[in-house]
Amino acid sequence: MAKRWVSFADDKQCMGRRRSRNVLLVLTLLCCVSCSMWLFWGSGSWGILEKLGGRDLRYPRKQILFDRFNISKYHLRSLALLISSLEQVNCFFCFLIMNGLEVLPIPGFPVGPTGPVQERFFKCMNKSIDDVKLSSSLLHTLAEINAEVDHNQGQENLIGSDIFFEGRCLMQIGCDGAAKSSLPDNIPEKIMRSSANMDAIFLKEICKMRMDSETLPYERELVNSSQDHHRVFSEMLFDMLPMLIVAVGFFSIGFAFGRFTKSSHKQFRQQQHYRQHSKGSGKWSKKLLFLGIIFGLSVALWIFVSMNATITERRKETLVNMCDERARMLQDQFNVSMNHVHALAILVSTFHHGKQPSTIDQQIFAEYTARTAFERPLMSGVAYALRVLHEEREQFEKKYGWKIKKMETEDQSLVKDDFNPEKLDPSPVQDEYAPVIFSQETVSHIVSIDMMSGKSNHLGVVLTFAVYNTSLPPNATPEERIRATVGYLGASFDVPSLVDKLLHQLASKQTIVVNLYDTTNVSAPIRMYGPDAAGAGEMYISGVDFGDPIRKHEMHCRFKHKPQLPWSAITMSVGVAVIVLLVGHIFHAALNRIEEVEDDYRIMSELKVQAEAADVAKSQFLATVSHEIRTPMNGVLGMLQMLMDTELDETQQDFAKTAQLSGKALIALINEVLDLAKIESGRLELEAVPFDPRDILDNVLSLFSDQSQAKGIEMAVYVSEQVPEILIGDPGRFRQIITNLVGNSVKFTEKGHIFVSVYHIEEVRNMEDDQCETLSGCQVVDKQKIWDNFTLLKSSTEGDNAINLIVTVEDTGVGIPQDAQSRIFTPFMQADSSTSRTYGGTGIGLSISKCLVDLMEGEIGFVSQSGIGSTFSFTAVFKEASKSSGDIKRHYTDSILSSFQGLRALVADGRCIRARIIKYHLQRLGILVDVVTKQQNAVQTIVDCCSTSGRSHIDMFLVDKDAWGERSGISFPRFLSESLRNGVVMHKELQPKMFLIATSLNPTEVYDLKLAGYVDSMLKPLRLSMIVACLQKALGMSQKRQPTKAKPMTLQSILRGKNILVVDDNLVNQKVAAGTLKKFGAIVTCADSGKEAIRRLQPPHNFDACFMDVQMPEMDGFEATQKVREMENTVNKLIESGDVSPEIYGNSRWHVPILAMTADVIQATHEHCLSKGMDDYVSKPFEEQQLYSAVAHFFESDTIDRIS
Amino acid sequence: MEIGKLQRRYLDFTSTLFHEGFLDNQFTQLQQLQDESSPEFVLEVVTLFFEDSEKLLDELSRTLDQQAVDFKKVDAHVHQLKGSSASIGAQRVKNVCVAFRNFCEEMNQEGCLRCLRQVRNEYFLVKNKLETLFALEQQIVAAGGSVPMMW
């Protein structure tokens, strides 16, 4: 057991450790979760975004926009330049055209002879306007992007104003142009108007774009590519939230299910099964937990995979977007340049071919192209070649003064410094030639070279526009176009620089590698731009259309760097996995803990059951053993009694007596143990019969009177008047408690007094401090302290007729040491081990008393002080009996008591409490009592009543031996006679009978008091029986009912004249029994079988009692008794119901006392007899004392009944 | 003188009976029960005992001789014998009866038979003694004396 406890203690420590560990775990988990949350959202919103945000992206785009705008601006400027170069052209046309475009013809403008020129110009301008439009649309697109970029930054206004500002510039340019042409004042206004109009268009576009921007997720994503990871991450998180919830739910459901199954099993299964099941369901829920963890981990894995996929997807998308964007921009820019060239072609057509003579020569062309070179930033140069047919070659060569030269395939190069066109061979004969006549200065070396005559080895793009003579219908067929062709305008493109520039303008140029290929020949694509080294990762190809239907171009984009590890996905999934594992661990720990606790609980409850069973077994064992010991002990005691009745010499008598006393002590102890066992096993039930508490107290005092007298202790009992005469309760147990307490007091008190007082609880509640001294004058402890602890005193919980009594036993003994007081009610505990050596006893009495008091719904308490004494007090609840319930056994019949009715007594005592006790006893006899406390008053009262005969006659005078000090009582008569001597005549016959009350008297004192004039003395403790006997003797009352001391005589008196049936099959026994009973005067009838007994006991009969042998053939005594009782019950019922008048049966209620006769003391226990309907048992052969006690019990009460 | 001698003999004999354990206090009580109203009480009772006992002993030997002994019956008989012997105070008979009953409970036929022999022995012994006692009494009465009491 000790080991077990140790291990429990260890467990406890472990538990503490484990608990703190768990707390730590939970804290860690919380930290992890909050950190990761902070990381996901916090950094997503401002951390990384801030760093990588659109600022870097925004500016390049803005710049592109401005660049594009500038292009348009340059275009207009070039137009202005053109106009200024062509001095002879009326500027009005230009503006007219401009105005015409806006459908705002200026009134009064003469449409005159310059019509065709106007028309041509109109066309030219129209183209230009187209360019403007184109650039505006480009601007539009870029503005979209820009607006989108700036949308979040709230910088639209700024952009708007920027663009507006550029619009102003445009207008100003217009103004410049106007000023140069020295136009009338109203013209600039127009320009202003048109410019303003354009402004409006821009602004409108921007506004529109701003609105559109919100519906362009594609663009947004492009811009926000850097945010991708974070967005993916948070989206994933949101996607995952339900997953997490599901996972957690999974756990909890598993957990709860485990619990539930357990609890339900608990309810429905037996305990043995439960153990198995508890383990089974524990395993089950663990499996579920395991599944949950696996599920959680797979969720984490899934998160990783899907996030990774999304990231890759987005990366690819980004690549696609970037590639497409680049391709488109490249195309756009190319288109712009192409348009310029186209415009130039038209210009040439208009001014070179449309005019006679030509207004353009090499110088003008070179100058013009040089000055408009800014418009074609991507072209290294432009040249114009005339279409010359073979038949016209001579004429042409003559006209220009040089030969048409052939393009050299070997060494012709644009970049060669030592290139000399003069060295070139003349072109071979061909159908057609295309000699360059005009060229930009950058390519002036190619003048006179036939462009059709060969191929260059160098890679490049030459854009060639056909220049038609002016009369070409818009829907001309190719043949018509060929015929109308007059020359070719060529422009050489510098693709690498074009792409480079473009890429420079775009953000994230570092991140991707762009390659441009000519894929006309699919098997051998020509790389036009880009590094050799292939980029990493996958490639995206977007088509580029340079306006040439024959050739195909492609742009290949790929990322420069390998994709980064998807950190966000890794973090996320690892985080989830960690959370899952932590949660799993927590649940696992919880499950384990619960299992542990349940195991502990089960062990505990098993132990509890065992302990309880052991306790019950112990009590039962004690009860049984005690009972089994008691029965043979009765035999032993009976035999001892019989032995003592035989002739024994002194020594033998002494031995026998000692043996009997020891046997009685043993029986008493066994009874106590049996009581305790019964109480503990809960089998003790209290009776509820009417009893006289005063009688019981007298009884108890009688028990201890010898001891107290021997010790010289004053012992007294006082019962308050408030206590009813008859109560209903268990007199035996009530007596037992008081006996225990008084017994203890007697045991531990050597001098002083023992005082038992009984009060109604109401009295105590209202009781003021008692002014009286204590009984013996010795100091006692304050009993008020005990009462203070009683709840019954504090709350008045009295029922209808419940009587709460408070009994106090006060002594002046050795007291209980302070340290022992706490265990005083524990069984087998005495104050200390030396106590039992000195005083004997088992220490079981008080614990029994406590149990009994508890059963009586009372409380017990005590106060004790070493050297002063102890006071025990208990309360008990009884019921008040109705007066009519008269079948209570009392020692004295009312007739005896009534003989004292009306007598007067004077009690003189210096101590009021003593006087009060005497008064109490006398009042019980119906004697009127006066109390005087002073000796002088006593004398005076006696003298008074003696002198005045009649009214105030006093029949008796009682005085204590120590009424006014040691032995003062004995000398009182002398004091009285001395007083009387002073002339007062006293009638002898009127003088009250004087009684001395003493604790002990020695023979000389007895002699003395007789001499002094006392009639008799009473030895304390005062009891009713003793007082009655004493008074009867002194007052000469009738002795006839006085029971004699000799018991055989009593037996005789009881049995005389009684009709008794003796039933025994053994004739010898029958005869002996009959003889014995006859000897005591009974009229005996014999029956030799149970059947005969039944026949004889059929009511009505005149038997007063029946002695029945237990063991008889055919029908034993028990069976016969049962039969008899059945008969009696039938008759009683008949009488009760009135079917038969009681007169017929002569008795209103039949119950003949049947006593069992048995030789077998063990077999025929009292209980057994009672259970079979018998009233008592006598041992066979008859033992006088036992016979008396058994028989007297019935016949005495019978006598009382008859008298009453 | 004759009477005195007889009385002395009677007393001696009685005390021997008590001393040797043939009789016990119960017999004294029986004697006490004898008074004027029933002068032959002891004799009646003892005669009854003799008749009863002889019948029982016969019955017992018959029962025990049988092949299948009815121990219940034996026990009942022994109980009877024990009761009556206790009633008259034939202590040694009673004591043997106690042992007899124990053997009955054990269903020990041999023991029972041994006990039966013992009981028979004891019974005849006590019968002898009592008859002698009664003879003495009668002699005393015949001689005109009164039977002396031991108490």
CSV table of C-alpha atoms in Angstrom, one decimal, chain A residues 555-842:
chain,number,residue,atom,x,y,z
A,555,MET,CA,9.7,36.8,-80.9
A,556,HIS,CA,11.0,34.3,-78.5
A,557,CYS,CA,11.0,35.2,-74.8
A,558,ARG,CA,12.4,33.4,-71.9
A,559,PHE,CA,13.3,34.2,-68.3
A,560,LYS,CA,16.9,34.9,-67.7
A,561,HIS,CA,17.0,33.3,-64.4
A,562,LYS,CA,15.7,30.0,-63.2
A,563,PRO,CA,12.6,30.2,-61.2
A,564,GLN,CA,13.2,30.8,-57.5
A,565,LEU,CA,12.2,28.1,-55.0
A,566,PRO,CA,8.6,28.7,-54.2
A,567,TRP,CA,9.4,29.9,-50.7
A,568,SER,CA,5.9,31.1,-49.9
A,569,ALA,CA,4.4,27.7,-50.8
A,570,ILE,CA,7.1,26.0,-48.8
A,571,THR,CA,6.6,28.2,-45.8
A,572,MET,CA,2.9,27.8,-46.0
A,573,SER,CA,2.8,24.1,-46.3
A,574,VAL,CA,5.5,23.6,-43.7
A,575,GLY,CA,3.5,26.0,-41.4
A,576,VAL,CA,0.3,24.0,-41.9
A,577,ALA,CA,2.2,20.7,-41.4
A,578,VAL,CA,3.7,22.1,-38.2
A,579,ILE,CA,0.3,23.3,-37.0
A,580,VAL,CA,-1.3,19.9,-37.8
A,581,LEU,CA,1.5,18.1,-36.0
A,582,LEU,CA,1.2,20.4,-33.0
A,583,VAL,CA,-2.6,20.0,-32.9
A,584,GLY,CA,-2.2,16.3,-33.3
A,585,HIS,CA,0.3,16.2,-30.5
A,586,ILE,CA,-2.0,18.2,-28.3
A,587,PHE,CA,-4.9,15.9,-29.0
A,588,HIS,CA,-2.7,12.9,-28.6
A,589,ALA,CA,-1.5,14.1,-25.3
A,590,ALA,CA,-5.0,14.9,-24.2
A,591,LEU,CA,-6.2,11.4,-25.2
A,592,ASN,CA,-3.3,9.9,-23.3
A,593,ARG,CA,-4.0,12.0,-20.3
A,594,ILE,CA,-7.7,11.1,-20.3
A,595,GLU,CA,-6.9,7.5,-20.7
A,596,GLU,CA,-4.5,7.7,-17.8
A,597,VAL,CA,-7.0,9.5,-15.6
A,598,GLU,CA,-9.7,7.0,-16.5
A,599,ASP,CA,-7.4,4.2,-15.6
A,600,ASP,CA,-6.6,5.8,-12.4
A,601,TYR,CA,-10.2,6.4,-11.7
A,602,ARG,CA,-11.0,2.8,-12.5
A,603,ILE,CA,-8.3,1.6,-10.2
A,604,MET,CA,-9.5,3.9,-7.5
A,605,SER,CA,-13.1,2.9,-7.8
A,606,GLU,CA,-12.0,-0.8,-7.7
A,607,LEU,CA,-10.0,-0.1,-4.6
A,608,LYS,CA,-12.9,1.8,-3.2
A,609,VAL,CA,-15.2,-1.1,-3.8
A,610,GLN,CA,-12.7,-3.5,-2.3
A,611,ALA,CA,-12.3,-1.3,0.7
A,612,GLU,CA,-16.0,-0.9,1.2
A,613,ALA,CA,-16.5,-4.6,0.8
A,614,ALA,CA,-13.7,-5.2,3.3
A,615,ASP,CA,-15.3,-2.8,5.7
A,616,VAL,CA,-18.7,-4.4,5.3
A,617,ALA,CA,-17.1,-7.8,5.7
A,618,LYS,CA,-15.4,-6.7,8.8
A,619,SER,CA,-18.5,-5.4,10.3
A,620,GLN,CA,-20.4,-8.5,9.4
A,621,PHE,CA,-17.6,-10.7,10.7
A,622,LEU,CA,-17.7,-8.8,13.9
A,623,ALA,CA,-21.4,-9.0,14.2
A,624,THR,CA,-21.4,-12.7,13.5
A,625,VAL,CA,-18.5,-13.5,15.7
A,626,SER,CA,-19.8,-11.5,18.5
A,627,HIS,CA,-23.1,-13.2,18.2
A,628,GLU,CA,-21.5,-16.6,18.1
A,629,ILE,CA,-19.4,-15.8,21.1
A,630,ARG,CA,-22.3,-14.4,23.0
A,631,THR,CA,-24.4,-17.5,22.8
A,632,PRO,CA,-21.9,-19.9,24.3
A,633,MET,CA,-21.0,-17.2,26.8
A,634,ASN,CA,-24.6,-17.2,28.0
A,635,GLY,CA,-24.2,-20.8,28.6
A,636,VAL,CA,-20.9,-20.2,30.5
A,637,LEU,CA,-22.5,-17.5,32.6
A,638,GLY,CA,-25.6,-19.6,33.3
A,639,MET,CA,-23.5,-22.5,34.4
A,640,LEU,CA,-21.4,-20.3,36.6
A,641,GLN,CA,-24.5,-19.0,38.2
A,642,MET,CA,-25.6,-22.6,38.8
A,643,LEU,CA,-22.2,-23.4,40.1
A,644,MET,CA,-22.4,-20.6,42.6
A,645,ASP,CA,-25.8,-21.9,43.8
A,646,THR,CA,-24.2,-25.2,44.8
A,647,GLU,CA,-22.3,-25.9,48.0
A,648,LEU,CA,-19.0,-24.2,47.6
A,649,ASP,CA,-16.5,-23.2,50.1
A,650,GLU,CA,-15.3,-19.6,50.4
A,651,THR,CA,-12.4,-20.0,47.9
A,652,GLN,CA,-14.4,-21.8,45.4
A,653,GLN,CA,-17.2,-19.2,45.7
A,654,ASP,CA,-14.6,-16.5,45.1
A,655,PHE,CA,-13.2,-18.2,42.0
A,656,ALA,CA,-16.7,-18.7,40.6
A,657,LYS,CA,-17.6,-15.2,41.3
A,658,THR,CA,-14.5,-13.9,39.6
A,659,ALA,CA,-15.1,-16.1,36.7
A,660,GLN,CA,-18.7,-14.9,36.4
A,661,LEU,CA,-17.6,-11.2,36.7
A,662,SER,CA,-15.1,-11.7,34.0
A,663,GLY,CA,-17.6,-13.5,31.8
A,664,LYS,CA,-20.0,-10.6,32.3
A,665,ALA,CA,-17.3,-8.1,31.4
A,666,LEU,CA,-16.6,-10.1,28.4
A,667,ILE,CA,-20.3,-10.2,27.4
A,668,ALA,CA,-20.5,-6.5,27.9
A,669,LEU,CA,-17.5,-5.9,25.7
A,670,ILE,CA,-18.9,-8.3,23.1
A,671,ASN,CA,-22.2,-6.5,23.2
A,672,GLU,CA,-20.4,-3.2,22.6
A,673,VAL,CA,-18.5,-4.6,19.7
A,674,LEU,CA,-21.6,-6.1,18.3
A,675,ASP,CA,-23.3,-2.8,18.7
A,676,LEU,CA,-20.6,-0.9,16.9
A,677,ALA,CA,-20.5,-3.5,14.2
A,678,LYS,CA,-24.2,-3.3,13.8
A,679,ILE,CA,-24.1,0.4,13.6
A,680,GLU,CA,-21.2,0.4,11.1
A,681,SER,CA,-22.9,-2.1,8.9
A,682,GLY,CA,-26.0,0.0,9.1
A,683,ARG,CA,-28.1,-2.7,10.6
A,684,LEU,CA,-28.9,-1.0,13.8
A,685,GLU,CA,-32.4,0.4,13.9
A,686,LEU,CA,-33.9,2.4,16.6
A,687,GLU,CA,-37.1,1.3,18.3
A,688,ALA,CA,-39.9,3.7,18.8
A,689,VAL,CA,-41.6,2.7,22.0
A,690,PRO,CA,-42.9,4.8,24.8
A,691,PHE,CA,-40.7,5.0,27.8
A,692,ASP,CA,-40.1,7.0,31.0
A,693,PRO,CA,-36.8,8.9,30.8
A,694,ARG,CA,-36.8,9.5,34.6
A,695,ASP,CA,-37.1,5.8,35.2
A,696,ILE,CA,-34.2,5.1,32.9
A,697,LEU,CA,-32.0,7.7,34.6
A,698,ASP,CA,-32.8,6.1,38.0
A,699,ASN,CA,-31.9,2.8,36.5
A,700,VAL,CA,-28.6,4.0,35.3
A,701,LEU,CA,-27.8,5.5,38.6
A,702,SER,CA,-28.7,2.3,40.3
A,703,LEU,CA,-26.2,0.6,38.2
A,704,PHE,CA,-23.4,2.8,39.4
A,705,SER,CA,-24.6,3.4,42.9
A,706,ASP,CA,-22.3,0.8,44.4
A,707,GLN,CA,-19.3,2.2,42.7
A,708,SER,CA,-20.1,5.7,43.5
A,709,GLN,CA,-20.8,5.0,47.1
A,710,ALA,CA,-17.6,3.0,47.3
A,711,LYS,CA,-15.6,5.9,45.9
A,712,GLY,CA,-17.5,8.4,47.9
A,713,ILE,CA,-18.6,10.3,44.9
A,714,GLU,CA,-21.8,12.3,45.0
A,715,MET,CA,-24.0,11.2,42.1
A,716,ALA,CA,-27.3,12.8,41.2
A,717,VAL,CA,-29.8,13.1,38.4
A,718,TYR,CA,-32.1,16.0,37.6
A,719,VAL,CA,-34.7,16.0,35.0
A,720,SER,CA,-36.5,19.2,34.2
A,721,GLU,CA,-40.2,19.5,34.7
A,722,GLN,CA,-40.4,20.5,31.0
A,723,VAL,CA,-39.4,17.0,30.0
A,724,PRO,CA,-42.6,15.0,29.4
A,725,GLU,CA,-43.2,12.0,31.5
A,726,ILE,CA,-43.4,9.6,28.6
A,727,LEU,CA,-41.5,9.8,25.4
A,728,ILE,CA,-41.4,7.7,22.4
A,729,GLY,CA,-38.0,6.5,21.3
A,730,ASP,CA,-35.5,3.8,22.0
A,731,PRO,CA,-35.1,3.5,25.7
A,732,GLY,CA,-32.4,0.8,25.5
A,733,ARG,CA,-30.2,3.0,23.3
A,734,PHE,CA,-31.0,6.1,25.3
A,735,ARG,CA,-30.0,4.2,28.4
A,736,GLN,CA,-26.9,2.9,26.7
A,737,ILE,CA,-25.6,6.4,25.9
A,738,ILE,CA,-26.2,7.6,29.4
A,739,THR,CA,-24.7,4.5,30.8
A,740,ASN,CA,-21.6,4.9,28.7
A,741,LEU,CA,-21.2,8.5,29.7
A,742,VAL,CA,-21.9,8.0,33.4
A,743,GLY,CA,-19.7,4.9,33.3
A,744,ASN,CA,-16.8,6.8,32.0
A,745,SER,CA,-17.4,9.5,34.6
A,746,VAL,CA,-17.5,7.1,37.4
A,747,LYS,CA,-14.4,5.4,36.0
A,748,PHE,CA,-12.4,8.6,35.9
A,749,THR,CA,-13.7,10.4,38.9
A,750,GLU,CA,-12.1,9.9,42.3
A,751,LYS,CA,-13.7,12.7,44.3
A,752,GLY,CA,-16.3,15.3,43.8
A,753,HIS,CA,-19.5,14.5,41.9
A,754,ILE,CA,-21.2,13.2,38.8
A,755,PHE,CA,-24.3,15.1,37.9
A,756,VAL,CA,-26.7,14.0,35.1
A,757,SER,CA,-29.2,16.6,34.1
A,758,VAL,CA,-31.9,16.4,31.4
A,759,TYR,CA,-33.5,19.5,30.0
A,760,HIS,CA,-35.8,20.3,27.2
A,761,ILE,CA,-33.9,22.2,24.6
A,762,GLU,CA,-36.1,25.2,24.9
A,763,GLU,CA,-35.1,25.6,28.5
A,764,VAL,CA,-31.4,25.6,27.7
A,765,ARG,CA,-31.9,28.1,25.0
A,766,ASN,CA,-33.5,30.5,27.5
A,767,MET,CA,-31.4,29.5,30.4
A,768,GLU,CA,-29.5,32.2,32.2
A,769,ASP,CA,-26.3,31.5,34.0
A,770,ASP,CA,-27.0,29.2,36.8
A,771,GLN,CA,-26.3,30.9,40.1
A,772,CYS,CA,-26.2,27.7,42.0
A,773,GLU,CA,-23.0,26.1,43.0
A,774,THR,CA,-22.0,22.8,41.8
A,775,LEU,CA,-23.2,19.7,43.5
A,776,SER,CA,-20.1,18.9,45.4
A,777,GLY,CA,-18.7,22.4,45.4
A,778,CYS,CA,-15.9,21.3,43.2
A,779,GLN,CA,-15.1,23.3,40.1
A,780,VAL,CA,-16.5,22.1,36.9
A,781,VAL,CA,-16.0,23.1,33.3
A,782,ASP,CA,-18.4,25.4,31.5
A,783,LYS,CA,-20.9,23.3,29.7
A,784,GLN,CA,-22.2,26.4,27.9
A,785,LYS,CA,-19.3,25.9,25.5
A,786,ILE,CA,-20.6,22.5,24.4
A,787,TRP,CA,-24.1,23.9,23.9
A,788,ASP,CA,-22.7,26.7,21.8
A,789,ASN,CA,-21.7,24.1,19.2
A,790,PHE,CA,-25.0,22.5,19.0
A,791,THR,CA,-26.9,23.4,15.9
A,792,LEU,CA,-30.1,22.2,17.4
A,793,LEU,CA,-29.8,24.9,20.0
A,794,LYS,CA,-29.4,27.6,17.4
A,795,SER,CA,-32.2,26.6,15.1
A,796,SER,CA,-35.6,25.7,16.3
A,797,THR,CA,-36.5,22.8,14.0
A,798,GLU,CA,-39.0,21.1,16.2
A,799,GLY,CA,-41.7,19.1,14.5
A,800,ASP,CA,-45.2,18.6,15.5
A,801,ASN,CA,-44.6,16.7,18.7
A,802,ALA,CA,-40.9,16.2,18.6
A,803,ILE,CA,-39.1,16.7,21.9
A,804,ASN,CA,-35.5,17.7,21.8
A,805,LEU,CA,-33.8,16.7,25.0
A,806,ILE,CA,-30.4,17.8,26.0
A,807,VAL,CA,-28.6,15.5,28.5
A,808,THR,CA,-25.5,16.6,30.3
A,809,VAL,CA,-23.2,14.5,32.3
A,810,GLU,CA,-20.9,16.5,34.4
A,811,ASP,CA,-18.0,15.1,36.4
A,812,THR,CA,-15.0,16.3,38.4
A,813,GLY,CA,-12.7,13.6,37.2
A,814,VAL,CA,-9.2,13.7,35.8
A,815,GLY,CA,-10.4,15.3,32.5
A,816,ILE,CA,-9.2,14.6,29.0
A,817,PRO,CA,-5.8,15.9,27.9
A,818,GLN,CA,-6.0,18.5,25.3
A,819,ASP,CA,-4.2,16.5,22.7
A,820,ALA,CA,-6.5,13.5,23.1
A,821,GLN,CA,-9.7,15.4,22.8
A,822,SER,CA,-9.8,15.3,19.0
A,823,ARG,CA,-9.9,11.5,18.8
A,824,ILE,CA,-12.2,10.9,21.7
A,825,PHE,CA,-15.0,9.6,19.6
A,826,THR,CA,-12.8,7.4,17.5
A,827,PRO,CA,-13.3,3.7,18.2
A,828,PHE,CA,-10.8,2.0,20.4
A,829,MET,CA,-9.1,5.3,21.2
A,830,GLN,CA,-8.6,6.2,24.8
A,831,ALA,CA,-6.9,9.4,25.9
A,832,ASP,CA,-3.7,7.5,25.9
A,833,SER,CA,-2.5,4.0,26.3
A,834,SER,CA,-1.8,4.4,29.9
A,835,THR,CA,-5.5,5.1,30.5
A,836,SER,CA,-6.5,1.7,29.5
A,837,ARG,CA,-3.9,0.3,31.9
A,838,THR,CA,-5.1,2.4,34.7
A,839,TYR,CA,-8.8,2.4,34.2
A,840,GLY,CA,-9.4,-0.5,31.8
A,841,GLY,CA,-12.0,-0.4,29.1
A,842,THR,CA,-11.7,-0.5,25.4
